[in-house]
XYZ file of N, CA and C in Angstrom:
834
model
N -28.634 -35.519 7.422
C -27.887 -35.743 6.051
C -27.134 -37.464 6.360
N -27.528 -38.520 5.998
C -27.445 -39.201 6.203
C -25.815 -39.769 5.157
N -25.522 -39.347 3.756
C -24.413 -39.740 4.077
C -23.962 -37.482 3.109
N -24.125 -37.262 4.333
C -23.307 -35.675 4.059
C -21.568 -36.548 4.422
N -20.903 -36.586 3.294
C -20.018 -36.058 3.376
C -18.639 -37.027 2.284
N -17.496 -35.672 1.943
C -16.897 -36.509 0.784
C -16.208 -36.770 0.684
N -16.150 -38.489 -0.198
C -15.465 -38.868 -1.105
C -14.340 -38.531 -1.891
N -13.381 -39.373 -1.314
C -11.947 -39.100 -2.466
C -12.260 -39.364 -4.230
N -12.525 -39.449 -4.508
C -13.253 -39.739 -5.832
C -13.714 -38.659 -6.256
N -15.020 -38.038 -5.318
C -16.087 -36.742 -5.318
C -15.036 -34.960 -4.538
N -13.880 -35.353 -4.539
C -13.143 -34.525 -3.948
C -12.826 -34.102 -5.453
N -11.917 -35.715 -6.417
C -11.438 -34.946 -7.903
C -11.896 -35.041 -8.434
N -13.371 -34.893 -8.552
C -13.759 -34.774 -9.208
C -14.489 -33.439 -9.455
N -14.939 -32.830 -8.179
C -14.658 -31.317 -7.832
C -13.571 -31.313 -7.863
N -12.931 -31.164 -7.848
C -11.525 -30.807 -7.955
C -10.819 -30.381 -9.556
N -11.246 -31.110 -10.493
C -11.010 -30.455 -11.658
C -12.449 -29.297 -12.775
N -13.436 -30.154 -11.660
C -14.696 -29.368 -12.161
C -14.194 -27.538 -11.632
N -13.734 -27.455 -10.197
C -13.634 -26.157 -10.171
C -12.228 -25.653 -11.369
N -11.402 -26.566 -10.570
C -10.209 -26.298 -11.588
C -10.744 -25.961 -13.034
N -11.740 -26.037 -14.243
C -11.788 -25.343 -15.754
C -12.933 -24.614 -15.291
N -13.246 -24.251 -14.597
C -14.917 -23.076 -13.588
C -13.528 -22.054 -13.890
N -13.087 -21.919 -13.221
C -12.005 -21.159 -12.335
C -10.764 -20.579 -12.519
N -9.842 -21.735 -12.936
C -8.353 -22.065 -13.086
C -6.962 -22.140 -11.911
N -8.940 -22.334 -10.507
C -7.626 -22.341 -9.678
C -7.451 -24.157 -8.975
N -6.395 -24.480 -9.110
C -6.122 -26.052 -8.395
C -5.501 -25.864 -6.764
N -6.996 -26.640 -6.710
C -6.685 -27.500 -4.997
C -6.476 -28.781 -5.007
N -4.825 -28.781 -4.192
C -4.191 -29.844 -4.158
C -4.611 -30.720 -2.542
N -4.542 -31.885 -2.471
C -4.356 -32.259 -1.412
C -4.745 -32.149 0.369
N -3.463 -31.332 -0.217
C -3.233 -30.629 1.182
C -4.244 -29.630 1.146
N -4.973 -28.964 0.572
C -6.619 -27.970 0.966
C -7.797 -29.140 1.088
N -7.573 -30.526 1.757
C -8.111 -31.141 1.119
C -9.523 -30.650 2.502
N -9.008 -30.750 3.368
C -9.612 -30.038 4.574
C -11.141 -28.931 3.938
N -9.939 -28.086 4.078
C -10.617 -26.495 3.376
C -11.533 -27.019 2.526
N -11.457 -27.780 1.573
C -12.480 -27.833 0.331
C -13.996 -28.454 1.356
N -13.325 -29.281 1.553
C -14.547 -30.349 2.357
C -16.271 -29.567 3.529
N -14.715 -28.261 4.452
C -15.920 -28.642 4.469
C -16.033 -27.156 4.433
N -15.835 -26.813 2.768
C -16.927 -25.723 3.145
C -18.001 -26.346 1.554
N -17.605 -27.159 1.383
C -18.578 -28.151 0.413
C -19.601 -29.068 0.703
N -19.138 -29.438 2.204
C -20.375 -29.756 3.438
C -21.444 -28.333 3.705
N -20.716 -27.400 3.820
C -20.929 -25.865 4.515
C -23.225 -26.186 3.101
N -22.196 -26.006 2.078
C -23.102 -25.783 1.169
C -24.262 -26.351 1.199
N -23.512 -27.546 0.989
C -24.863 -29.313 0.414
C -25.787 -28.782 1.509
N -25.327 -28.443 2.613
C -26.047 -28.073 4.467
C -27.734 -27.037 4.106
N -26.539 -25.350 3.488
C -27.709 -24.459 3.100
C -28.436 -24.549 1.588
N -28.171 -24.998 0.411
C -29.280 -25.642 0.218
C -30.096 -26.719 -0.225
N -29.418 -27.869 0.768
C -30.387 -28.496 0.690
C -30.585 -30.092 0.157
N -28.739 -30.040 0.742
C -28.949 -31.236 -0.710
C -27.970 -32.349 0.227
N -28.649 -33.794 0.204
C -28.164 -34.720 1.550
C -26.910 -35.310 0.638
N -26.356 -35.217 -0.335
C -25.118 -36.113 -0.968
C -24.717 -34.988 -1.067
N -23.298 -35.029 -1.959
C -22.547 -35.332 -2.465
C -22.571 -34.678 -3.934
N -23.189 -36.138 -4.569
C -23.502 -36.421 -5.512
C -25.064 -35.327 -6.512
N -25.749 -35.429 -5.698
C -27.476 -34.580 -5.449
C -26.360 -33.171 -5.725
N -25.843 -32.277 -5.105
C -25.535 -31.201 -4.791
C -24.439 -30.365 -6.326
N -23.490 -31.781 -6.580
C -22.766 -31.384 -7.069
C -23.546 -31.293 -9.138
N -24.832 -32.265 -9.308
C -25.379 -32.380 -9.541
C -26.356 -30.794 -9.972
N -26.444 -29.927 -8.989
C -26.995 -27.874 -9.041
C -26.231 -27.599 -9.188
N -24.764 -28.023 -8.779
C -23.743 -26.681 -9.055
C -23.609 -26.336 -10.572
N -23.324 -28.523 -10.973
C -23.154 -28.086 -12.321
C -23.775 -27.155 -13.708
N -25.241 -28.557 -13.401
C -26.314 -28.166 -14.660
C -27.271 -26.359 -14.258
N -27.251 -25.388 -13.215
C -27.822 -24.767 -12.395
C -28.264 -23.446 -13.914
N -28.136 -23.351 -14.434
C -28.474 -21.798 -15.591
C -28.210 -20.977 -15.199
N -28.994 -20.625 -13.526
C -28.187 -18.921 -13.594
C -26.632 -18.670 -13.035
N -26.241 -20.397 -12.680
C -24.992 -20.300 -11.834
C -24.572 -19.274 -11.106
N -26.080 -19.159 -9.974
C -25.939 -18.050 -8.698
C -25.686 -19.278 -7.529
N -25.146 -20.440 -7.681
C -24.492 -21.934 -6.344
C -23.233 -21.591 -6.602
N -22.762 -21.934 -8.252
C -20.926 -21.792 -8.374
C -20.752 -20.679 -7.893
N -21.343 -19.177 -7.688
C -20.514 -17.981 -7.364
C -20.541 -18.347 -5.886
N -21.589 -18.766 -5.094
C -21.263 -18.190 -3.558
C -20.218 -19.649 -3.461
N -20.921 -20.592 -4.176
C -19.187 -21.479 -3.474
C -17.153 -21.084 -3.603
N -17.634 -20.669 -5.090
C -16.548 -19.975 -5.071
C -15.477 -18.585 -3.700
N -17.290 -17.489 -3.725
C -17.259 -17.236 -3.155
C -16.460 -17.457 -2.079
N -16.819 -18.987 -1.338
C -16.303 -19.212 0.049
C -15.259 -19.915 -0.023
N -14.129 -20.548 -1.452
C -13.210 -21.379 -1.334
C -12.025 -20.123 -1.906
N -12.094 -19.008 -1.370
C -11.219 -17.646 -2.213
C -11.137 -17.205 -0.772
N -9.475 -17.370 -0.639
C -9.083 -16.832 0.447
C -8.792 -14.970 0.321
N -9.170 -14.383 0.639
C -8.648 -13.579 0.826
C -8.032 -12.140 2.127
N -6.309 -12.407 1.682
C -5.099 -11.429 2.928
C -5.757 -10.542 2.560
N -5.661 -9.378 3.563
C -4.659 -8.267 3.004
C -4.393 -6.980 3.992
N -3.402 -5.810 3.091
C -3.972 -4.701 3.859
C -3.366 -3.841 3.637
N -3.776 -2.699 3.866
C -2.825 -1.484 3.054
C -1.234 -1.147 3.123
N -0.620 -0.823 1.985
C 0.995 -0.261 1.846
C 1.526 -2.784 1.732
N 1.097 -3.316 1.185
C 1.077 -4.460 1.395
C 2.499 -4.745 0.438
N 3.761 -5.673 0.493
C 4.827 -4.909 -0.112
C 4.587 -3.547 -1.285
N 4.989 -2.836 -0.322
C 4.783 -1.274 -0.338
C 6.314 -0.894 -1.287
N 7.332 -1.907 -1.573
C 8.186 -0.981 -2.447
C 8.060 -1.590 -3.988
N 7.037 -2.090 -4.161
C 6.580 -2.022 -5.678
C 5.332 -0.736 -6.096
N 4.719 -0.288 -5.289
C 3.639 1.170 -5.072
C 5.081 1.953 -5.633
N 5.838 2.404 -4.321
C 6.711 2.778 -4.610
C 8.332 2.846 -6.018
N 7.912 2.014 -6.879
C 8.450 2.053 -7.853
C 7.054 1.766 -8.683
N 6.667 2.195 -8.610
C 5.150 2.719 -9.762
C 5.142 3.974 -10.031
N 5.729 4.382 -8.173
C 5.403 6.653 -8.923
C 6.872 6.636 -8.983
N 8.110 5.996 -8.830
C 9.213 7.213 -9.055
C 10.274 6.081 -10.277
N 9.370 5.062 -11.003
C 10.264 4.223 -11.924
C 9.337 4.444 -13.458
N 7.751 3.602 -12.873
C 7.518 2.848 -14.315
C 6.542 3.946 -14.700
N 5.943 5.222 -13.412
C 4.953 6.322 -13.857
C 5.964 7.420 -14.717
N 6.746 7.586 -14.635
C 8.267 8.600 -15.237
C 7.897 7.541 -16.959
N 8.273 6.384 -16.701
C 8.664 5.827 -18.132
C 8.268 5.729 -18.798
N 6.692 5.601 -18.453
C 5.313 6.113 -19.602
C 5.284 7.171 -19.879
N 5.095 8.411 -19.070
C 5.046 9.290 -19.556
C 5.874 9.574 -20.094
N 7.223 9.039 -20.275
C 8.207 10.331 -21.255
C 7.864 9.252 -22.463
N 6.957 8.055 -22.502
C 6.247 7.585 -24.083
C 4.741 8.353 -23.872
N 4.230 8.515 -23.939
C 2.792 9.230 -23.556
C 2.745 9.698 -24.981
N 1.835 9.281 -25.875
C 1.942 10.175 -26.961
C 0.517 10.719 -27.123
N -0.182 10.185 -26.576
C -1.950 10.780 -26.169
C -2.480 11.498 -25.047
N -3.638 12.039 -24.506
C -3.904 12.719 -23.862
C -4.713 11.881 -23.020
N -4.963 10.763 -22.777
C -5.909 9.813 -22.326
C -5.006 9.433 -21.097
N -6.587 9.639 -20.081
C -5.738 8.898 -19.210
C -4.808 7.477 -18.542
N -3.930 7.300 -17.687
C -2.717 6.244 -17.144
C -4.194 5.360 -16.383
N -3.774 4.460 -16.931
C -5.224 3.553 -16.174
C -4.310 1.660 -15.882
N -5.083 1.891 -14.324
C -4.421 0.697 -14.126
C -5.279 -0.738 -14.022
N -4.885 -2.079 -13.478
C -5.794 -3.093 -13.530
C -5.519 -3.157 -12.144
N -6.205 -3.636 -10.989
C -5.498 -4.749 -10.080
C -6.511 -5.608 -9.903
N -5.869 -6.928 -10.105
C -6.702 -8.018 -9.693
C -5.385 -9.442 -9.387
N -6.357 -9.495 -7.913
C -7.267 -9.725 -7.201
C -6.886 -8.300 -6.436
N -8.501 -7.581 -6.760
C -8.549 -6.723 -6.061
C -8.531 -7.212 -3.478
N -9.517 -7.982 -4.126
C -9.699 -8.366 -2.554
C -10.161 -7.786 -1.895
N -10.050 -6.702 -0.822
C -11.296 -6.062 -0.080
C -11.304 -5.290 -0.067
N -10.046 -4.813 -1.465
C -9.648 -2.723 -1.566
C -9.152 -2.314 -1.369
N -8.006 -3.761 0.051
C -6.893 -2.880 0.142
C -5.736 -2.594 -0.832
N -5.070 -3.649 -1.318
C -3.998 -2.645 -2.741
C -5.018 -1.732 -3.547
N -6.236 -1.353 -4.143
C -6.342 -0.715 -5.517
C -6.155 0.821 -4.097
N -7.373 0.297 -3.179
C -6.609 1.928 -2.246
C -6.132 2.655 -1.939
N -4.620 1.288 -1.746
C -2.695 1.982 -1.490
C -2.102 2.485 -2.767
N -3.072 2.225 -3.854
C -2.291 2.594 -5.524
C -2.587 3.188 -5.208
N -3.503 4.683 -4.776
C -4.928 5.152 -5.011
C -4.452 6.808 -3.953
N -4.015 6.433 -3.115
C -3.178 6.793 -1.787
C -1.480 6.976 -2.285
N -1.084 6.571 -3.180
C 0.413 6.801 -3.221
C 0.586 7.326 -4.870
N -0.374 7.465 -5.840
C -0.367 8.248 -6.697
C -0.302 10.147 -6.185
N -1.941 9.882 -5.212
C -2.079 11.359 -4.993
C -1.138 11.877 -3.357
N -0.513 10.806 -3.595
C 0.648 11.214 -2.028
C 2.056 11.689 -2.713
N 2.637 10.424 -2.491
C 4.027 11.340 -2.879
C 4.277 11.655 -4.764
N 3.194 11.362 -5.839
C 3.316 11.444 -7.026
C 3.445 12.728 -7.741
N 4.575 13.121 -7.777
C 2.955 14.554 -8.281
C 2.687 15.117 -9.621
N 2.509 13.727 -10.653
C 1.997 13.604 -11.796
C 0.434 13.964 -11.834
N 0.092 13.449 -10.493
C -1.322 13.400 -10.445
C -2.168 14.526 -10.771
N -1.036 15.817 -10.873
C -1.972 17.192 -11.638
C -1.393 17.241 -12.153
N -0.672 16.284 -13.163
C -1.003 17.026 -14.846
C -1.714 15.766 -15.596
N -2.231 14.496 -14.871
C -2.406 13.440 -16.123
C -4.067 12.487 -15.399
N -4.435 12.434 -15.895
C -6.021 11.815 -15.300
C -5.106 9.814 -15.629
N -6.102 9.770 -14.094
C -5.743 8.400 -13.415
C -6.869 7.227 -14.104
N -6.925 6.525 -14.236
C -7.855 5.029 -13.769
C -7.419 4.269 -13.022
N -8.166 3.287 -12.283
C -7.865 2.424 -11.393
C -8.778 0.942 -11.386
N -9.267 -0.334 -12.106
C -9.676 -0.454 -11.502
C -9.280 -2.091 -11.227
N -10.250 -2.427 -10.363
C -9.968 -3.503 -9.424
C -11.084 -4.673 -9.767
N -10.490 -5.144 -10.168
C -11.494 -6.756 -10.432
C -10.562 -8.510 -9.484
N -12.306 -8.698 -8.980
C -12.346 -9.522 -8.825
C -13.325 -10.767 -8.513
N -12.551 -12.224 -8.725
C -13.913 -12.845 -8.297
C -14.978 -14.141 -7.499
N -14.928 -12.761 -6.702
C -15.527 -13.086 -5.589
C -16.283 -12.014 -4.876
N -17.821 -12.509 -6.109
C -18.491 -10.667 -5.525
C -18.968 -10.276 -4.748
N -18.470 -11.279 -3.023
C -18.935 -11.543 -1.634
C -17.583 -10.032 -1.147
N -16.534 -10.160 -1.660
C -15.703 -8.927 -1.344
C -15.199 -7.497 -2.149
N -16.120 -8.330 -3.761
C -16.475 -6.890 -4.214
C -17.407 -5.451 -3.162
N -18.845 -6.305 -3.077
C -19.321 -5.441 -2.001
C -18.733 -5.061 -0.724
N -16.996 -6.083 0.009
C -16.245 -4.853 0.386
C -15.460 -3.897 0.487
N -15.023 -4.582 -0.840
C -13.710 -3.110 -1.169
C -14.911 -1.948 -1.396
N -16.466 -1.850 -1.917
C -17.080 -0.437 -2.659
C -17.292 0.121 -1.344
N -17.572 -0.793 0.728
C -17.830 -0.396 1.568
C -16.660 0.443 2.209
N -15.462 -0.157 2.400
C -14.084 0.248 2.181
C -14.062 0.505 3.933
N -14.334 -0.508 4.248
C -14.422 -0.691 5.949
C -13.588 -1.442 6.606
N -12.670 -1.108 6.808
C -12.491 -1.360 7.292
C -11.238 -2.226 9.177
N -10.639 -3.041 9.986
C -9.823 -3.217 10.455
C -9.565 -2.627 10.917
N -8.843 -2.642 12.757
C -7.337 -1.984 12.351
C -6.189 -2.105 12.693
N -6.080 -3.826 12.033
C -5.628 -4.814 11.528
C -4.789 -4.212 9.811
N -5.993 -3.485 8.707
C -6.232 -3.783 7.740
C -5.293 -2.464 7.737
N -4.906 -1.688 8.333
C -4.411 -0.082 8.738
C -3.234 -0.092 9.577
N -3.002 -1.158 9.749
C -1.678 -0.752 11.096
C -0.923 -0.327 10.168
N -0.733 -0.460 8.900
C 0.835 -0.432 7.715
C 0.966 0.994 7.429
N -0.242 1.857 7.650
C -0.771 3.195 7.052
C 0.954 3.772 8.054
N 0.521 4.946 7.167
C 1.755 5.869 8.457
C 0.427 7.438 8.856
N 0.218 7.623 10.239
C -0.080 8.261 10.705
C -1.623 9.397 10.249
N -0.885 9.754 9.187
C -0.985 10.923 8.695
C -2.666 10.522 7.431
N -1.742 9.596 7.010
C -2.758 8.588 6.083
C -3.862 8.649 6.836
N -4.170 8.145 7.780
C -4.962 7.848 7.632
C -6.098 8.041 8.363
N -5.767 9.288 8.915
C -5.543 10.894 9.882
C -7.056 12.053 8.261
N -6.654 11.013 7.197
C -6.166 12.145 6.109
C -7.437 12.008 5.357
N -7.257 10.577 5.054
C -8.310 9.557 3.401
C -8.731 8.543 4.704
N -9.405 8.663 5.917
C -10.225 7.513 6.960
C -10.906 8.386 7.264
N -12.654 8.093 8.813
C -12.824 7.753 9.581
C -13.357 6.795 10.285
N -13.192 7.544 11.429
C -13.278 6.144 12.862
C -14.539 5.512 12.507
N -15.245 4.207 12.550
C -16.795 4.384 12.587
C -16.087 2.789 14.013
N -16.853 3.545 14.705
C -16.175 2.221 15.826
C -15.053 2.154 15.791
N -14.668 0.566 16.324
C -13.352 0.636 16.320
C -12.878 0.095 14.740
N -12.993 -0.035 13.697
C -13.441 0.136 12.329
C -13.058 1.228 11.194
N -12.062 1.710 10.069
C -12.177 2.878 9.593
C -12.878 2.923 8.774
N -13.053 3.705 7.966
C -13.962 3.374 6.290
C -12.941 4.282 6.145
N -13.239 4.505 4.930
C -12.070 5.220 3.461
C -13.075 6.015 2.884
N -12.218 7.371 3.076
C -12.952 8.421 2.659
C -13.769 8.008 1.552
N -15.161 9.161 0.564
C -15.752 8.420 -0.520
C -15.027 9.289 -1.726
N -14.593 10.308 -1.245
C -13.323 10.765 -2.906
C -12.690 9.090 -3.301
N -11.484 8.345 -2.363
C -11.199 7.549 -2.731
C -12.196 6.086 -3.253
N -13.223 5.867 -2.398
C -13.854 5.055 -2.480
C -14.120 5.337 -4.327
N -14.742 6.458 -4.704
C -14.981 7.332 -6.044
C -14.329 6.489 -7.541
N -12.824 6.433 -6.686
C -11.935 6.391 -7.791
C -11.515 5.269 -8.075
N -11.882 4.246 -7.412
C -11.567 3.055 -7.640
C -13.176 2.139 -8.411
N -13.078 1.276 -9.651
C -13.930 0.736 -10.269
C -14.476 -0.374 -9.792
N -14.738 -0.910 -9.411
C -14.669 -1.901 -9.065
C -14.994 -3.178 -10.360
N -15.419 -4.389 -10.571
C -15.770 -5.523 -11.490
C -15.148 -6.372 -10.860
N -16.523 -7.446 -11.684
C -16.488 -8.664 -11.693
C -16.248 -9.293 -12.607
N -14.592 -10.516 -12.837
C -14.351 -10.841 -13.144
C -13.792 -12.541 -12.869
N -13.534 -13.454 -13.949
C -13.326 -14.822 -13.785
C -12.037 -14.663 -14.314
N -11.047 -14.355 -14.457
C -9.210 -14.849 -15.104
C -9.128 -15.674 -15.855
N -9.779 -16.970 -15.791
C -10.150 -18.003 -16.363
C -10.401 -18.001 -17.368
N -11.948 -17.287 -17.334
C -12.753 -17.442 -18.476
C -12.482 -16.463 -19.429
N -12.299 -15.576 -20.191
C -12.476 -15.444 -22.454
C -13.089 -14.430 -22.503
N -14.200 -15.098 -21.823
C -15.521 -13.872 -22.121
C -15.678 -12.515 -21.154
N -14.823 -13.186 -19.678
C -14.962 -11.643 -18.988
C -13.389 -11.544 -19.032
N -12.411 -11.403 -19.827
C -11.804 -10.881 -19.390
C -11.353 -9.749 -21.356
N -11.693 -10.469 -21.825
C -12.449 -10.464 -23.387
C -11.887 -8.401 -23.541
N -12.819 -7.878 -23.301
C -13.261 -5.917 -22.453
C -12.105 -5.967 -21.706
N -11.006 -6.439 -21.588
C -10.294 -5.245 -20.621
C -9.223 -5.527 -21.221
N -8.601 -4.234 -21.505
C -7.709 -3.798 -22.893
C -6.815 -2.090 -22.559
N -5.602 -2.007 -22.965
C -4.735 -0.458 -23.502
C -4.659 0.230 -21.580
N -4.351 -1.160 -20.708
C -3.670 -0.734 -19.292
C -2.338 -0.273 -18.863
N -2.175 -0.042 -18.819
C -0.690 1.382 -18.335
C 0.315 -0.050 -17.617
N -0.601 -0.390 -16.686
C -0.283 -1.368 -15.786
C -1.218 -2.464 -15.084
N -0.733 -3.396 -14.623
C -1.335 -4.845 -13.947
C -0.821 -5.161 -12.463
N -1.378 -5.181 -11.866
C -1.028 -5.358 -10.887
C -2.068 -7.570 -10.514
N -0.933 -8.087 -10.754
C -1.324 -8.591 -10.283
C -0.558 -10.489 -8.722
N -0.583 -9.737 -8.028
C 0.657 -10.262 -7.394
C -0.278 -11.259 -5.784
N 0.271 -11.869 -6.074
C -0.463 -13.841 -4.802
C -1.855 -14.179 -5.143
N -1.890 -14.460 -7.017
C -2.025 -14.880 -7.600
C -2.250 -16.003 -8.551
N -1.727 -16.466 -9.479
C -1.198 -17.125 -9.741
C 0.098 -17.661 -9.065
N 0.016 -17.869 -7.994
C 0.793 -19.350 -7.049
C -0.685 -20.140 -6.592
N -1.585 -20.120 -6.574
C -3.168 -20.561 -6.698
C -2.984 -21.682 -8.441
N -2.925 -21.135 -9.674
C -2.880 -21.217 -10.258
C -1.427 -22.919 -10.577
N -2.049 -23.617 -11.798
C -0.744 -23.963 -12.580
C -0.174 -23.969 -13.552
N 0.279 -24.417 -14.546
C 1.173 -23.868 -14.938
C -0.060 -23.744 -16.478
N -0.038 -24.016 -17.034
C -0.983 -24.087 -17.833
C -1.982 -23.079 -18.119
N -2.572 -22.765 -17.081
C -3.290 -21.554 -16.551
C -2.627 -20.286 -15.590
N -1.633 -20.831 -15.117
C -0.570 -19.442 -15.278
C 0.125 -18.550 -16.375
N -0.083 -19.937 -17.654
C 0.865 -19.745 -19.332
C -0.540 -18.786 -19.250
N -1.910 -18.896 -19.795
C -3.010 -18.422 -19.733
C -3.646 -17.344 -19.336
N -3.085 -17.111 -18.343
C -3.412 -15.584 -17.657
C -2.617 -14.517 -18.346
N -0.987 -14.609 -18.053
C -0.007 -14.400 -19.171
C -0.557 -14.255 -20.295
N -0.756 -15.200 -21.368
C -1.187 -13.775 -22.134
C -2.139 -13.434 -22.087
N -3.475 -13.781 -20.908
C -4.507 -12.381 -20.307
C -4.275 -11.044 -20.894
N -3.288 -10.870 -19.680
C -2.831 -10.186 -18.863
C -2.410 -9.268 -20.330
N -1.138 -9.807 -20.712
C -0.547 -9.672 -22.371
C -1.505 -9.018 -23.157
N -2.818 -9.293 -23.856
C -3.511 -8.591 -24.444
C -4.978 -7.786 -24.080
N -3.787 -7.502 -22.301
C -5.115 -6.242 -21.783
C -4.093 -5.445 -21.661
N -2.224 -4.989 -21.576
C -0.862 -3.825 -22.137
C -1.236 -3.126 -22.733
N -1.336 -1.975 -22.755
C -0.630 -0.915 -23.636
C 1.201 -1.772 -24.111
N 1.953 -1.816 -25.647
C 2.725 -1.821 -25.751
C 3.447 -1.085 -24.708
N 4.621 -1.858 -24.147
C 5.345 -0.709 -23.372
C 4.972 -0.700 -21.881
N 3.282 -1.758 -21.199
C 2.859 -1.628 -20.021
C 3.544 -2.690 -18.730
N 3.296 -2.112 -18.466
C 3.970 -2.826 -17.273
C 3.507 -3.870 -16.160
N 3.820 -5.049 -16.134
C 2.637 -6.394 -14.755
C 3.481 -6.223 -13.599
N 2.973 -6.303 -12.781
C 4.153 -6.511 -10.922
C 2.972 -7.419 -10.695
N 3.660 -8.686 -10.237
C 4.167 -9.817 -10.098
C 3.623 -9.671 -8.038
N 3.588 -10.910 -7.375
C 3.845 -11.102 -5.962
C 5.026 -11.368 -5.904
N 5.887 -11.106 -4.761
C 7.251 -11.293 -4.416
C 7.660 -12.893 -4.441
N 6.889 -13.551 -4.925
C 7.449 -15.309 -4.879
C 7.446 -15.723 -6.254
N 6.489 -14.928 -7.211
C 6.418 -15.002 -8.378
C 7.110 -14.757 -9.355
N 7.860 -15.157 -10.945
C 8.410 -14.774 -11.600
C 7.266 -15.018 -13.165
N 7.568 -14.282 -13.382
C 6.956 -14.202 -14.846
C 7.291 -15.146 -15.989
N 9.007 -14.790 -15.184
C 9.845 -15.643 -16.426
C 9.939 -16.873 -16.192
N 9.296 -17.691 -15.397
C 9.320 -18.904 -15.685
C 7.666 -19.550 -16.032
N 6.657 -18.564 -16.354
C 5.498 -18.781 -16.562
C 5.471 -18.218 -18.598
N 6.386 -17.255 -19.037
C 5.962 -16.891 -20.601
C 7.167 -16.374 -20.308
N 7.288 -16.468 -21.692
C 8.601 -15.660 -22.713
C 7.945 -14.705 -22.840
N 6.751 -13.931 -22.770
C 6.636 -12.549 -24.199
C 6.840 -11.670 -23.130
N 7.023 -11.607 -21.750
C 7.845 -10.235 -21.254
C 9.064 -9.915 -21.388
N 9.519 -9.094 -21.093
C 11.181 -8.264 -21.473
C 11.264 -8.307 -18.876
N 12.111 -8.634 -18.942
C 11.757 -8.162 -17.691
C 12.439 -6.555 -17.137
N 12.499 -5.764 -16.085
C 13.081 -4.822 -16.339
C 13.472 -4.474 -14.557
N 14.330 -4.360 -14.158
C 15.015 -4.503 -13.140
C 14.857 -3.020 -13.247
N 14.391 -2.528 -11.876
C 14.299 -0.861 -11.479
C 14.616 -1.425 -10.279
N 15.637 -0.198 -9.365
C 15.878 0.241 -8.133
C 14.608 0.051 -7.064
N 13.706 -0.310 -7.326
C 12.847 -0.379 -6.186
C 12.660 -2.141 -6.334
N 11.948 -2.977 -7.061
C 10.936 -3.795 -7.872
C 11.850 -4.471 -9.002
N 11.349 -5.226 -9.503
C 12.108 -6.350 -10.581
C 10.762 -6.274 -11.543
N 10.052 -5.830 -12.164
C 8.826 -5.363 -12.819
C 9.095 -6.192 -14.098
N 7.844 -6.311 -15.291
C 7.716 -7.362 -16.823
C 7.197 -6.936 -17.532
N 7.504 -6.479 -18.846
C 7.541 -4.967 -19.578
C 7.139 -5.781 -20.667
N 5.262 -5.955 -21.250
C 4.790 -6.328 -22.746
C 5.918 -5.307 -23.418
N 6.747 -6.016 -24.468
C 7.429 -5.052 -25.460
C 7.140 -3.861 -26.333
N 7.448 -2.661 -26.987
C 6.910 -1.467 -27.438
C 7.047 -2.544 -29.164
N 6.192 -1.758 -29.750
C 5.690 -2.461 -31.361
C 6.324 -1.607 -32.224
């Protein structure tokens, strides 16, 4: 490949394009990471120059290459019971609050985004089955979404390394997993309890169908967005939540700095954000 390189102008063009498509903005500190992924995709698709690859990326009717590139550009680093205090908040504070105001017999619905490889939605499912007494009284739905189709397939398989399950109590690991060589696969019942869907949070056409959720978990995603994209995401979640519903963000994220749509709720276990009741 005679011209297999990414110039400063190329990087800027790609960064702006990827931002428009995904809401994710790469700063200069990510330049090496972005260049490496682009060069890998150029080689795999037989494009000798960035210009030819970028033309394909923009105009390919199927969008398959954009999805493949997006899969390679997104980082999925998580483990079971990460930031566990929020799961404690869910069962000890959020669900009792929601149940006290519940006026119908419909399910309690949670939306987890990004799903990553499934550790977070499966952690929620375990928490609902174990410390929450209400599991015997209420139906629960867990929908978990991600922009990365490859990671969604990994989540559906539910196969995890020893590191991923390292924070789980031994009793839970023995109860909900079976060992497969050195790895651990989550049981079929829990795999069937989570619905996985592909969603681009920055695409209104993707998110329009997501409505009437009681709780949203969106942890450590908005740190990759700029102010405009964060505000748009906050509005998307506002539309997705029922009045009085809650959203949980990552420990370094604050909805108060993003949007005035939500009320701050301080519970003993965590600070969360609530869509006002009507």
